[in-house]
mmCIF file of C-alpha atoms and ligand atoms in Angstrom:
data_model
loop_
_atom_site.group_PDB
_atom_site.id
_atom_site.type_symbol
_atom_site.label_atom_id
_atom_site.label_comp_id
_atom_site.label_asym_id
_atom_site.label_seq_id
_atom_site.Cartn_x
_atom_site.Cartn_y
_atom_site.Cartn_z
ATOM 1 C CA UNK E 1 82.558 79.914 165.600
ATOM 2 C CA UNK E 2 78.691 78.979 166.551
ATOM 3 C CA UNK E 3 78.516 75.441 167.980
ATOM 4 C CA UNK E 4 77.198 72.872 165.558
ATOM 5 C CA UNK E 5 74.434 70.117 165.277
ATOM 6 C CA UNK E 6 75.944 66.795 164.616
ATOM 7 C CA UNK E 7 72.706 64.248 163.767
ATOM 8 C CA UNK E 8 73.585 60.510 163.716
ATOM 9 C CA UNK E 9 71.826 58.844 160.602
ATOM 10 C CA UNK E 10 71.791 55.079 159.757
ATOM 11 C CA UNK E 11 70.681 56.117 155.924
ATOM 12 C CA UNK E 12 69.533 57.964 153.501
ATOM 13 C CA UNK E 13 66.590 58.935 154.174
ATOM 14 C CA UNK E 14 67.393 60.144 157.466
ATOM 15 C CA UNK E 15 70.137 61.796 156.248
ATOM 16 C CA UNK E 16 67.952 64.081 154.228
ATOM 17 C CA UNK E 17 65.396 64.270 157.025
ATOM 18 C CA UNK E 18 68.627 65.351 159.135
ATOM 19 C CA UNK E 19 69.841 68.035 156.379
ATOM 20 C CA UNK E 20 66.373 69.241 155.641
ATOM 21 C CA UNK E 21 65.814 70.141 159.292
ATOM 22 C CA UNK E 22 68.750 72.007 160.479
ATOM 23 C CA UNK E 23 72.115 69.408 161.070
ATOM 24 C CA UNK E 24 74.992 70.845 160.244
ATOM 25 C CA UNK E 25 77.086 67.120 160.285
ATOM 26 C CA UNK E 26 75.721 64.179 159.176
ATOM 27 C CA UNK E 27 77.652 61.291 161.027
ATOM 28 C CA UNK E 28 76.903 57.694 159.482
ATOM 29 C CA UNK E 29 76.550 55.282 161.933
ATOM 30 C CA UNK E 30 74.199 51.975 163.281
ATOM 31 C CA UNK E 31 72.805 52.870 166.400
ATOM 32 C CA UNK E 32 71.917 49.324 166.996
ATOM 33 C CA UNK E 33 75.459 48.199 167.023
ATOM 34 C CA UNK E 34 75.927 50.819 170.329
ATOM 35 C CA UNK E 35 77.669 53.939 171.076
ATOM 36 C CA UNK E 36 80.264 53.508 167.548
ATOM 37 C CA UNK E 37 77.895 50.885 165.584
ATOM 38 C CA UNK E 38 79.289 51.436 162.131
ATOM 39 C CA UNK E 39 76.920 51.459 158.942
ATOM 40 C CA UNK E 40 78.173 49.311 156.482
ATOM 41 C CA UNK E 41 80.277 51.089 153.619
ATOM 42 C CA UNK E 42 77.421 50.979 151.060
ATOM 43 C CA UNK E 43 74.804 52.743 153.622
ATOM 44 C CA UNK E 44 78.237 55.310 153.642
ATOM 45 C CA UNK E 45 78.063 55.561 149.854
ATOM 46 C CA UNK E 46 74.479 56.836 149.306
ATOM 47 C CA UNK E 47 74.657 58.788 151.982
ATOM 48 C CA UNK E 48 77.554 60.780 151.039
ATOM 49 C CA UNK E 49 75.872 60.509 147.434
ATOM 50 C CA UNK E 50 72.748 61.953 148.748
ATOM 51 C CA UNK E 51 74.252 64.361 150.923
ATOM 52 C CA UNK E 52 76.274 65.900 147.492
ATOM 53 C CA UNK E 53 78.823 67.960 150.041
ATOM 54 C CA UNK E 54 76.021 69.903 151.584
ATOM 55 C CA UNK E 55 76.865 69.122 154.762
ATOM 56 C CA UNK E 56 80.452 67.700 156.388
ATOM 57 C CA UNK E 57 79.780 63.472 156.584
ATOM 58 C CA UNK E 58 81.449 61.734 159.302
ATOM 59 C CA UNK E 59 81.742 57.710 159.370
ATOM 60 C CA UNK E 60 81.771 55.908 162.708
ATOM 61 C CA UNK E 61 84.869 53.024 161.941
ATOM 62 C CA UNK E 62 82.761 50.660 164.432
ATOM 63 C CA UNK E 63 83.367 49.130 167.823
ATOM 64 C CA UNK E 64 86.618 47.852 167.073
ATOM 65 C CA UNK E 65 89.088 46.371 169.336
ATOM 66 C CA UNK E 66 92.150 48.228 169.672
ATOM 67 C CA UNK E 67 94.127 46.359 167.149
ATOM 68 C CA UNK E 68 95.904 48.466 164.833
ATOM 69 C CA UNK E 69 95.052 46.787 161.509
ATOM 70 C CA UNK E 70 91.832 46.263 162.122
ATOM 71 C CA UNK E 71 91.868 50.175 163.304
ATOM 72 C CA UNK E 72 93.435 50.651 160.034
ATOM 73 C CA UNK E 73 91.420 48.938 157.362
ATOM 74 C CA UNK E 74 87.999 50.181 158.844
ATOM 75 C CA UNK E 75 89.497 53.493 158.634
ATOM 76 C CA UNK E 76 90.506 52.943 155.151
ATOM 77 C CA UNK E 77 87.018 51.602 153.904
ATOM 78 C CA UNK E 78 85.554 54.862 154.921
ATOM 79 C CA UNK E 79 88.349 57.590 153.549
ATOM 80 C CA UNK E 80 85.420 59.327 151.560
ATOM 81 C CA UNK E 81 84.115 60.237 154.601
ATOM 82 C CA UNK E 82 84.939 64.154 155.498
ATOM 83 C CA UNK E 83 85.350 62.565 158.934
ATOM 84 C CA UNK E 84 85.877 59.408 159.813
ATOM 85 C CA UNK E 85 85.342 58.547 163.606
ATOM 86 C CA UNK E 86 87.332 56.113 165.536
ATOM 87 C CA UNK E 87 86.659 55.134 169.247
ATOM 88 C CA UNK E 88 89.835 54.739 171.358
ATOM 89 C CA UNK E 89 88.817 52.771 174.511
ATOM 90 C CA UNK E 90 91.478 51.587 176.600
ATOM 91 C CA UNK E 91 93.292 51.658 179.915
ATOM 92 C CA UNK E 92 96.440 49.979 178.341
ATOM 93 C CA UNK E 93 98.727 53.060 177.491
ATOM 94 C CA UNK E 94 101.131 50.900 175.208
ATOM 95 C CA UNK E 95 97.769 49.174 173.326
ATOM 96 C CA UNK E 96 96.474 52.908 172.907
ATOM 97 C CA UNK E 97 100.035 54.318 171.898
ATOM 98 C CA UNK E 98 100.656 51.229 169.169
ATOM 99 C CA UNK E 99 97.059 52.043 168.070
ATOM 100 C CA UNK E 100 97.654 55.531 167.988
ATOM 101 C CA UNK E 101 100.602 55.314 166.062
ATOM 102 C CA UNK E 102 99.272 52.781 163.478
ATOM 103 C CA UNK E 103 96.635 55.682 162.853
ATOM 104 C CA UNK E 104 98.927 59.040 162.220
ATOM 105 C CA UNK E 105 99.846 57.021 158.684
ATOM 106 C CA UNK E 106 95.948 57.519 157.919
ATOM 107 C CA UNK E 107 95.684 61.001 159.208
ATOM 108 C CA UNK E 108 97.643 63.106 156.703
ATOM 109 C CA UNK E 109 94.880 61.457 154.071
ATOM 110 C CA UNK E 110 91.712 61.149 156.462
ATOM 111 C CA UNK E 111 90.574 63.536 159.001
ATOM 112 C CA UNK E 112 90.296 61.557 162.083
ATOM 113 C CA UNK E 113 88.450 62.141 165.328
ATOM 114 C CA UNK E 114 89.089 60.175 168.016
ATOM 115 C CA UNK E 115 85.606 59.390 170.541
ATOM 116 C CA UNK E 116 86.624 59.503 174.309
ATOM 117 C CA UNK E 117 84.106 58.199 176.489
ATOM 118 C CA UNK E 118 83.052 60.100 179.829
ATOM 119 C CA UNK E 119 81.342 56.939 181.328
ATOM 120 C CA UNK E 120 85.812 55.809 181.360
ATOM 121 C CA UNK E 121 86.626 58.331 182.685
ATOM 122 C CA UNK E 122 87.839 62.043 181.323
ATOM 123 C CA UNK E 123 91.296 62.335 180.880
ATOM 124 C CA UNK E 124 92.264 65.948 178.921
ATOM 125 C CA UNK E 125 95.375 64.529 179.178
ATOM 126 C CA UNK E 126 95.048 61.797 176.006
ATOM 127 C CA UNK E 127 94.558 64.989 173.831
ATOM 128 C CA UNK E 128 98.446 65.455 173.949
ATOM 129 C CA UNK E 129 98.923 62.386 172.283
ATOM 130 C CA UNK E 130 95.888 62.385 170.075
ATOM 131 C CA UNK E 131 96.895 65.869 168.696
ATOM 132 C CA UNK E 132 100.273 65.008 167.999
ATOM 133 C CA UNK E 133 99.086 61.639 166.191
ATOM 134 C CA UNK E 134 97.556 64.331 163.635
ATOM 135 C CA UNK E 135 94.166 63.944 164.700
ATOM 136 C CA UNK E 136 92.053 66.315 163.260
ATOM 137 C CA UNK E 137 89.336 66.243 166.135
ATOM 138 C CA UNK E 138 88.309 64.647 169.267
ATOM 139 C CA UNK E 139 84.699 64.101 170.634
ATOM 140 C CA UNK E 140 83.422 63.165 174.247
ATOM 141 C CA UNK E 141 80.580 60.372 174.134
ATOM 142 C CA UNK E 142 79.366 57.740 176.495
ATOM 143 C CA UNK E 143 80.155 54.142 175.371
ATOM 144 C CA UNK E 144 76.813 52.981 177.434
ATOM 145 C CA UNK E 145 73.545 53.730 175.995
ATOM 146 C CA UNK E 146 71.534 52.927 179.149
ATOM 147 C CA UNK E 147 70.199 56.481 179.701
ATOM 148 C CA UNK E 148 72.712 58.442 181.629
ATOM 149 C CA UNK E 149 73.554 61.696 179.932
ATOM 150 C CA UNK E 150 76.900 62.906 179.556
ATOM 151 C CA UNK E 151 76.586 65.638 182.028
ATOM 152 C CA UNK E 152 75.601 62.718 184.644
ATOM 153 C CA UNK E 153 79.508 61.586 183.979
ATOM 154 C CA UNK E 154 81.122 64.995 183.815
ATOM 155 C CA UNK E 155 80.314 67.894 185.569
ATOM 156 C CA UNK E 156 80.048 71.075 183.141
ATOM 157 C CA UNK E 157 83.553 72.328 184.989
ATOM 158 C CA UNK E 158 85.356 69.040 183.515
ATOM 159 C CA UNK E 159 83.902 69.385 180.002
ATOM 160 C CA UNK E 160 84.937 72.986 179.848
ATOM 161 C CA UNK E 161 88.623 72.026 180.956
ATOM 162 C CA UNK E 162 88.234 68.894 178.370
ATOM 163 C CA UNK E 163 86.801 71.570 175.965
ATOM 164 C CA UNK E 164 89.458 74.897 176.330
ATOM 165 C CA UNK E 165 92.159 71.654 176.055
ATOM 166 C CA UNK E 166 91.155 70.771 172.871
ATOM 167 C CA UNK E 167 91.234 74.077 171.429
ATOM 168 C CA UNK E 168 94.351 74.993 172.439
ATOM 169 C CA UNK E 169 95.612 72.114 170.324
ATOM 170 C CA UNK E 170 93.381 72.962 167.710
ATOM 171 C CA UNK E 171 91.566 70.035 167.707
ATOM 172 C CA UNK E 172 87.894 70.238 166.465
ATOM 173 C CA UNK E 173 85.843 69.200 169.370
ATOM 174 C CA UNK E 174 82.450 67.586 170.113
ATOM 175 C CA UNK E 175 80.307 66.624 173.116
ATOM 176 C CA UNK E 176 77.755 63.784 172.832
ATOM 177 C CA UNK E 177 76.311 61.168 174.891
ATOM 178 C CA UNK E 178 72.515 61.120 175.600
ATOM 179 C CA UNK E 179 71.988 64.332 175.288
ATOM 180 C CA UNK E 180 67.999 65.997 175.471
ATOM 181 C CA UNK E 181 66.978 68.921 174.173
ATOM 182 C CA UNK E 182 67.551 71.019 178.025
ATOM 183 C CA UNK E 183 71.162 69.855 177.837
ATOM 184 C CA UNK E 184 71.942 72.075 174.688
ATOM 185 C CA UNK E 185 71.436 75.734 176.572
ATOM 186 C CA UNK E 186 73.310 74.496 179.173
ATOM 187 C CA UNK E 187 76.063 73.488 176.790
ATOM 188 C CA UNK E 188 76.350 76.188 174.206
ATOM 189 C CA UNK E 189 78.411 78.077 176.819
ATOM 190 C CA UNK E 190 81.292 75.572 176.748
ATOM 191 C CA UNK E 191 81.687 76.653 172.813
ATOM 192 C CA UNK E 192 82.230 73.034 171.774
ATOM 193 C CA UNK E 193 82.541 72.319 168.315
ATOM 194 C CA UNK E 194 79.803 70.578 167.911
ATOM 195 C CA UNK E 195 76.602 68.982 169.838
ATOM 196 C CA UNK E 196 75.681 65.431 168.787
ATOM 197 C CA UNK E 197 72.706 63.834 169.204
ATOM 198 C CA UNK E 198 70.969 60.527 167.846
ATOM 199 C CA UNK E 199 68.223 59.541 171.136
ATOM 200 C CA UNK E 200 66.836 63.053 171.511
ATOM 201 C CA UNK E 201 66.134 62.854 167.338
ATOM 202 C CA UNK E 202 63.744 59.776 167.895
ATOM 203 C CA UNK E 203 59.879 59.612 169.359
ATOM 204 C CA UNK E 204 61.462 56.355 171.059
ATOM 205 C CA UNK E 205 65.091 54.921 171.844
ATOM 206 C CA UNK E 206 68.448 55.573 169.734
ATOM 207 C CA UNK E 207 67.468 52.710 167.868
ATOM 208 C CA UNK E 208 64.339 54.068 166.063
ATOM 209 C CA UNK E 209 63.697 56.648 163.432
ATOM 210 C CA UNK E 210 64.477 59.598 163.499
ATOM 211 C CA UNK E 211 61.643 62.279 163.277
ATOM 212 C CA UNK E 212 61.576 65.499 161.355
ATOM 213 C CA UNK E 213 60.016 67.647 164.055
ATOM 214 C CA UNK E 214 62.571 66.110 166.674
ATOM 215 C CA UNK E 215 65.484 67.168 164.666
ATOM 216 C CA UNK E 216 64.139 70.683 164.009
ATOM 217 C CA UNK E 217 63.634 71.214 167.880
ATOM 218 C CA UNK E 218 67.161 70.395 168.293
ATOM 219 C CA UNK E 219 68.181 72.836 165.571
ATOM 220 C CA UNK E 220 66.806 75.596 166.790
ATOM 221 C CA UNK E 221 68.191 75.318 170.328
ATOM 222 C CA UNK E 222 71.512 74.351 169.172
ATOM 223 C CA UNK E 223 71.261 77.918 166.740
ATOM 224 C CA UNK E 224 69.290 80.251 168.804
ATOM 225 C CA UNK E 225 67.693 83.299 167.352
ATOM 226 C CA UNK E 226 69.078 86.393 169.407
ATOM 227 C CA UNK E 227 67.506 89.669 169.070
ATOM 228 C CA UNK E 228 64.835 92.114 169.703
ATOM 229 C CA UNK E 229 61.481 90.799 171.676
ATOM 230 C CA UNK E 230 58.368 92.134 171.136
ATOM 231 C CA UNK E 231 56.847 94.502 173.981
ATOM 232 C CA UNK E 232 54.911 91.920 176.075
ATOM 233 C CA UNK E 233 54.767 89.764 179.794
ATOM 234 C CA UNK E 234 57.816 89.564 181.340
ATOM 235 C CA UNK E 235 58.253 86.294 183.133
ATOM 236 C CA UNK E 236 60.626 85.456 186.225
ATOM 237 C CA UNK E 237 62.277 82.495 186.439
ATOM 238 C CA UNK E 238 63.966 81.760 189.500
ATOM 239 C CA UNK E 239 65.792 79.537 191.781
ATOM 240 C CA UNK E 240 65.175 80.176 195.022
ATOM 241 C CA UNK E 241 67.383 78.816 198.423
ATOM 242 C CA UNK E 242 69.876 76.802 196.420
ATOM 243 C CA UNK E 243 72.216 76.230 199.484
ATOM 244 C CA UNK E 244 75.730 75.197 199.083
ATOM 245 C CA UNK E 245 79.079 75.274 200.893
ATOM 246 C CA UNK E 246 81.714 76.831 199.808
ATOM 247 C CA UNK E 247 84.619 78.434 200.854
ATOM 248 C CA UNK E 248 83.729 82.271 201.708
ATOM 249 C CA UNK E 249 84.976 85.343 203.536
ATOM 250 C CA UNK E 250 87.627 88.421 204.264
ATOM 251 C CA UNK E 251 88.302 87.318 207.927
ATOM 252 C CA UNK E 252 90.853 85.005 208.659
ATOM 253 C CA UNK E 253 89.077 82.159 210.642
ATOM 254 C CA UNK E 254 86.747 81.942 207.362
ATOM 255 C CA UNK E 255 89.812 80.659 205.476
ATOM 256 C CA UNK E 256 90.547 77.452 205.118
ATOM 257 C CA UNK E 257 87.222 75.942 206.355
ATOM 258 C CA UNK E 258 83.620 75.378 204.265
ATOM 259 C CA UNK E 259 80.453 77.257 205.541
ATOM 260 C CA UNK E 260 76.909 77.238 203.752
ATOM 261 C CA UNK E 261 75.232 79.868 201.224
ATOM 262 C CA UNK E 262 72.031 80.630 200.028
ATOM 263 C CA UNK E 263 71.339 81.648 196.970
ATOM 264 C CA UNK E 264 68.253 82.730 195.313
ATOM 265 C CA UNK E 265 68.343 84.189 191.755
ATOM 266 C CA UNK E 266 65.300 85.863 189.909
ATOM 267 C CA UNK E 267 65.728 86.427 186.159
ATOM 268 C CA UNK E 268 63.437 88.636 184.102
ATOM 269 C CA UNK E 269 63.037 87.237 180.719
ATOM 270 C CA UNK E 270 60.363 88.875 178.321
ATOM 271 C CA UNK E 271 58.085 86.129 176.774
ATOM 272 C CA UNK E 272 59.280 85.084 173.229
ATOM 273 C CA UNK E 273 56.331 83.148 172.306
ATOM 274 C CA UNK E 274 52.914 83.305 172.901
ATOM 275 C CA UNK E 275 51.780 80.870 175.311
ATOM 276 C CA UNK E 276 55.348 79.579 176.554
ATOM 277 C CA UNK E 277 56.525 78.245 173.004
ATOM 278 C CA UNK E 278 58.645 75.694 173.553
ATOM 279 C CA UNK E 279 62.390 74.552 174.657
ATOM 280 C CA UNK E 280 63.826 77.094 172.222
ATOM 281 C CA UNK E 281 61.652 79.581 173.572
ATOM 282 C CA UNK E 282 62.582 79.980 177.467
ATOM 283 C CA UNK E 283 65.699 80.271 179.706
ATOM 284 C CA UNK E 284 66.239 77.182 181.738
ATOM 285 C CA UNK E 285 66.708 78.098 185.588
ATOM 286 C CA UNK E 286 68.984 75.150 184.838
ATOM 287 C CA UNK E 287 71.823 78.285 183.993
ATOM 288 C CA UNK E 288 71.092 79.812 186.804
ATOM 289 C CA UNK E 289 72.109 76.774 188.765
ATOM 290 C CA UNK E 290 75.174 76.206 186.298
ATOM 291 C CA UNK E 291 76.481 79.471 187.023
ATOM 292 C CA UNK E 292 76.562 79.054 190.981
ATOM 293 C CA UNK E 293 77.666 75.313 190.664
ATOM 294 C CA UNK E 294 80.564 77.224 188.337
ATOM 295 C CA UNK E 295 81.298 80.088 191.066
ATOM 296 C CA UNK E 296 81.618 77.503 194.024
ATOM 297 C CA UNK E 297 83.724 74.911 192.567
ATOM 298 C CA UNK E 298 86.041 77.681 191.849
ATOM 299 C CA UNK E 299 87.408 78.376 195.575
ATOM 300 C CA UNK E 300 87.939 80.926 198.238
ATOM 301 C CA UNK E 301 86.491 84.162 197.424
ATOM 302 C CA UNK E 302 86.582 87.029 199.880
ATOM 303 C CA UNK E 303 83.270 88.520 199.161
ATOM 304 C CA UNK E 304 79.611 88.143 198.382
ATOM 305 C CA UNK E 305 79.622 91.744 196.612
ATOM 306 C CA UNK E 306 81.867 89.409 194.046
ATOM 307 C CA UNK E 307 80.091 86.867 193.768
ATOM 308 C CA UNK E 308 76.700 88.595 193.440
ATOM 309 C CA UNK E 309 77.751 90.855 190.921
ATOM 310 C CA UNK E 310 79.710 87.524 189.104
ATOM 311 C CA UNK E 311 76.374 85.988 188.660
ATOM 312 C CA UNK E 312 74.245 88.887 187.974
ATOM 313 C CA UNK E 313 76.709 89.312 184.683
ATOM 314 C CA UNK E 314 76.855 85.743 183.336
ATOM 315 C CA UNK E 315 73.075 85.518 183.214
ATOM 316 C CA UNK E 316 72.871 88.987 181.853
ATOM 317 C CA UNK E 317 75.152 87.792 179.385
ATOM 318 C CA UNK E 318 71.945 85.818 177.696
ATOM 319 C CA UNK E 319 70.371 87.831 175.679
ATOM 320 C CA UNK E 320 67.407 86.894 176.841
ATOM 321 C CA UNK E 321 67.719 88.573 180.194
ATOM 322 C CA UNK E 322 66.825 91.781 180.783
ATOM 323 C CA UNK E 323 67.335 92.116 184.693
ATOM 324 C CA UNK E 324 68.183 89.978 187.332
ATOM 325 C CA UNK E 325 67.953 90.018 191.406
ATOM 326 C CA UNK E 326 70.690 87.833 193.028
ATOM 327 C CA UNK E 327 70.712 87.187 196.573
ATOM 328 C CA UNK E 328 73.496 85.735 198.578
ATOM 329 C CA UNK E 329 73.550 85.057 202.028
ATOM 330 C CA UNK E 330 75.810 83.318 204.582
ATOM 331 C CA UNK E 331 74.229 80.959 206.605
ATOM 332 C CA UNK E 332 76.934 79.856 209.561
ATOM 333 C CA UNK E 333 77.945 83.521 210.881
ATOM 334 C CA UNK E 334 75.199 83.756 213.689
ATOM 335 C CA UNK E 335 72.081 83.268 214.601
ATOM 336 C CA UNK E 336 70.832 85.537 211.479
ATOM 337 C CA UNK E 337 71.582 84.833 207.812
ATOM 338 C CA UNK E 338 73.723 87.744 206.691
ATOM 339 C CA UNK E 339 74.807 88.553 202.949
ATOM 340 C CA UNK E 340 73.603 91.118 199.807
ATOM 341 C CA UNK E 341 70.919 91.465 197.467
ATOM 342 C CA UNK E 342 71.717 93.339 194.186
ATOM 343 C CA UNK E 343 69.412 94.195 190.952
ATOM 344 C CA UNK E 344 70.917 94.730 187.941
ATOM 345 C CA UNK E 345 69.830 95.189 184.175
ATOM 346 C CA UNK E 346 71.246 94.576 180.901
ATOM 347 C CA UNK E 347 73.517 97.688 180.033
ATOM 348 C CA UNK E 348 74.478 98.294 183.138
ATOM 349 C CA UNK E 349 78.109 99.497 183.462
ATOM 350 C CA UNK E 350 78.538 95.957 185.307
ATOM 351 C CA UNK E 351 77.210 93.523 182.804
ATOM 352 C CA UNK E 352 78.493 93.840 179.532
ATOM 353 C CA UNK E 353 77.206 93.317 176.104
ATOM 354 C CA UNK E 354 75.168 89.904 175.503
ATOM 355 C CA UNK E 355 76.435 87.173 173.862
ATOM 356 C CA UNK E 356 73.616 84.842 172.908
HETATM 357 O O1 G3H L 401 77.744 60.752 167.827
HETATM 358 C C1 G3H L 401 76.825 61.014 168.609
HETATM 359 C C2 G3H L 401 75.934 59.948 169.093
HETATM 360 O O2 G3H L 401 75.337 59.304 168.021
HETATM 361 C C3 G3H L 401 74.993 60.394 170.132
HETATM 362 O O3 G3H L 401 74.044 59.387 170.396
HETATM 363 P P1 G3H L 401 73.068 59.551 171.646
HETATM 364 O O4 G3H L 401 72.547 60.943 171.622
HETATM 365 O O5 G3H L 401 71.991 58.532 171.446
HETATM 366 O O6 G3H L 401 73.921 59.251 172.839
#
């Protein structure tokens, strides 16, 4: 399933603004009253009313303590929600088990989502417990609005893990928390859920309007439009002499110990849009630097024929890529830098079909 666009709305009219321009969730909430500000229930009414089932409506239950009756009856005043969203933000296992419990009465009745938040700490772990409370989702926010993104709390590694966790329990899964518009490419591999978004919708903070253009720009990175380019300038985007250690190499004195690589990546990517176009348009070196991040966190690998042709296919896996040069080079063998250089172009027996 494609990755949604979750827009948070305050009311009704930017609920339509939200559903005219390309959201695929409208979540109700006051972005004044922080990260789960909750409208009040008649700001919940029209907009459901206005919405007509369009769309999926979610309801943020508010910045409640974690006191199961209040958990309770704030769940209870939104139950016409499709979603109702409830933040569970505590260190105190038995306070987040009683809580927890109080909640799998509501959740045969309400589909609940429970909002983790990175800037606490990630802990895939609490999906166990939220799954088998009857949760119907789970999402991944940042309870501080003060400008840090989510991916400046989580590396993408942890919010795949957190991600591939909650699908294995079958829990529908989002990722929010300050998230701009280059975020969403680098994202849409993870295959959350859903992407939510309420700062990047405004001209100004979370707290203002939000505009129609702004939400459309977001739509149409969160859905990308694959296929066919026109015949027309090719550009090359590149990283060049991204260095990194890593563990690397066949011979057994390279085992066990760190040494650095280079890495410079070239990636030719025929022009969508005359003149640039915008976000929607390009593809962010930002992947190209994702991928290598991904490939060096993973471990010891024996080779840098692997890992060459490992990142030529992931960013020929973007449609958008016709060819790529990837060069790899060790750095602490010698006095020279020694390593492999590789083209390769989509269709080649290495890189399979795209994906996006
Ligand atoms: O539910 C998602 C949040 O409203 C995202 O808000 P934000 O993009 O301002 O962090």
């Amino acid at each position: 399933m494609a990755t949604k666009f979750l827009a948070s709305v305050r009311n009704r009219a930017e609920a339509l603004t939200a559903l005219d321009n390309g959201a695929d969730i409208i979540d109700v909430k006051e972005p004044d009253a922080g990260a789960l500000g909750a409208a009040d229930t008649q700001s919940l009414a029209d907009i459901l009313a206005a919405v007509a089932g369009r769309k999926p409506v979610s309801a943020v239950a508010g910045t409640l303590s974690m006191a199961p009756e209040s958990l309770a009856s704030a769940v209870a005043a939104r139950r016409h929600a499709d979603f109702v969203k409830v933040g569970l933000s505590t260190p105190d296992a038995v306070q987040l088990g009683n809580a927890l419990e109080r909640l799998a009465a509501h959740a045969g009745a309400t589909r609940l989502i429970a909002v983790l938040f990175a800037d606490e700490g990630v802990d895939p772990g609490l999906l166990d417990r939220i799954a088998a409370a009857g949760f119907a989702g789970v999402m991944l926010d940042t309870a501080r609005k003060d400008g840090r993104r989510l991916i400046d709390h989580a590396p993408l590694s942890t919010l795949s893990a957190f991600v591939d966790a909650a699908r294995r329990l079958d829990l529908f899964c989002g990722l929010a928390g300050a998230l701009e518009a280059p975020d969403v490419p680098r994202l849409l591999p993870l295959r959350a859920d859903y992407l939510g978004f309420r700062g990047a919708l405004t001209d100004g903070g979370r707290g203002d309007g939000i505009s129609a253009a702004r939400v459309a720009g977001i739509a149409a990175l969160v859905h990308p439009q694959a296929g066919p380019v026109a015949p027309g300038p090719v550009d090359r985007v590149f990283i060049r002499d991204f260095v990194h250690d890593m563990e690397i190499g066949a011979y057994g004195f390279e085992r066990g110990r760190r040494q650095r690589v280079r890495f410079s990546i070239e990636a030719e990517v025929p022009r969508r849009a005359a003149g640039g176009g915008g976000m929607a348009d390009i593809y962010s070196y930002d992947l190209m630097m994702d991928a290598v991040r991904a490939i060096v966190a993973r471990g010891h690998i024996d080779l840098v024929e692997t890992i060459a042709e490992e990142l030529a296919a992931t960013i020929l896996a973007d449609s958008r890529v016709t060819g790529v040069t990837v060069r790899v080079e060790k750095l602490d063998l010698g006095p020279a830098a020694a390593g492999i250089e590789i083209r390769r172009e989509a269709g080649d027996s290495c890189c399979g079909a795209a994906s996006n």
